[in-house]
Amino acid sequence: MPKGAINDGKIMETTGLIQRAIEDGYLQIITSGKTEKIRYVAVNLAEKWSDPEEKV
């Protein structure tokens, strides 16, 4: 799997893509105590963010 993605001819790191998705309202990071969840807004699905398999 490539480390980044191509967007408008520029390489964006995965963290940059996640940050952009949050800014655009597609993702939300929900913190409750020590637990973090990522919520996919379009489908209203939340999963544990602390799960290494979920971090892209």
CSV table of C-alpha atoms in Angstrom, one decimal:
chain,number,residue,atom,x,y,z
A,1,MET,CA,0.0,0.0,0.0
A,2,PRO,CA,1.4,3.4,-0.9
A,3,LYS,CA,2.4,5.7,1.9
A,4,GLY,CA,0.6,8.7,0.5
A,5,ALA,CA,-2.0,9.5,-2.1
A,6,ILE,CA,-1.9,11.7,-5.2
A,7,ASN,CA,-4.2,14.7,-5.2
A,8,ASP,CA,-4.0,17.5,-7.8
A,9,GLY,CA,-0.4,16.3,-8.7
A,10,LYS,CA,0.8,16.6,-5.1
A,11,ILE,CA,1.5,13.8,-2.7
A,12,MET,CA,-0.4,14.1,0.5
A,13,GLU,CA,0.6,12.0,3.5
A,14,THR,CA,-2.2,9.8,5.1
A,15,THR,CA,-2.4,12.1,8.1
A,16,GLY,CA,-2.9,15.0,5.8
A,17,LEU,CA,-5.8,13.2,4.2
A,18,ILE,CA,-7.3,12.4,7.5
A,19,GLN,CA,-7.0,16.0,8.6
A,20,ARG,CA,-8.7,17.2,5.4
A,21,ALA,CA,-11.5,14.7,5.9
A,22,ILE,CA,-12.1,16.0,9.4
A,23,GLU,CA,-12.0,19.7,8.2
A,24,ASP,CA,-14.4,18.8,5.4
A,25,GLY,CA,-16.8,17.1,7.8
A,26,TYR,CA,-16.4,13.5,6.6
A,27,LEU,CA,-14.8,12.2,9.8
A,28,GLN,CA,-15.0,13.0,13.5
A,29,ILE,CA,-12.6,12.0,16.2
A,30,ILE,CA,-14.6,11.4,19.5
A,31,THR,CA,-12.7,11.2,22.8
A,32,SER,CA,-14.3,9.7,25.9
A,33,GLY,CA,-11.8,9.2,28.7
A,34,LYS,CA,-8.8,7.3,27.3
A,35,THR,CA,-10.9,5.9,24.4
A,36,GLU,CA,-10.8,7.5,20.9
A,37,LYS,CA,-13.3,6.7,18.2
A,38,ILE,CA,-13.4,7.7,14.6
A,39,ARG,CA,-16.9,8.4,13.2
A,40,TYR,CA,-17.6,8.2,9.5
A,41,VAL,CA,-20.2,10.9,9.1
A,42,ALA,CA,-21.8,9.7,5.9
A,43,VAL,CA,-22.8,6.3,7.3
A,44,ASN,CA,-22.9,7.3,11.0
A,45,LEU,CA,-20.5,4.5,11.8
A,46,ALA,CA,-18.0,4.8,14.7
A,47,GLU,CA,-15.1,2.5,15.4
A,48,LYS,CA,-12.3,2.4,17.9
A,49,TRP,CA,-9.5,4.7,16.7
A,50,SER,CA,-7.0,3.1,19.1
A,51,ASP,CA,-7.2,-0.1,17.0
A,52,PRO,CA,-4.0,0.0,14.9
A,53,GLU,CA,-5.8,-1.7,12.0
A,54,GLU,CA,-8.1,1.3,11.8
A,55,LYS,CA,-5.3,3.9,11.5
A,56,VAL,CA,-4.5,4.3,7.9
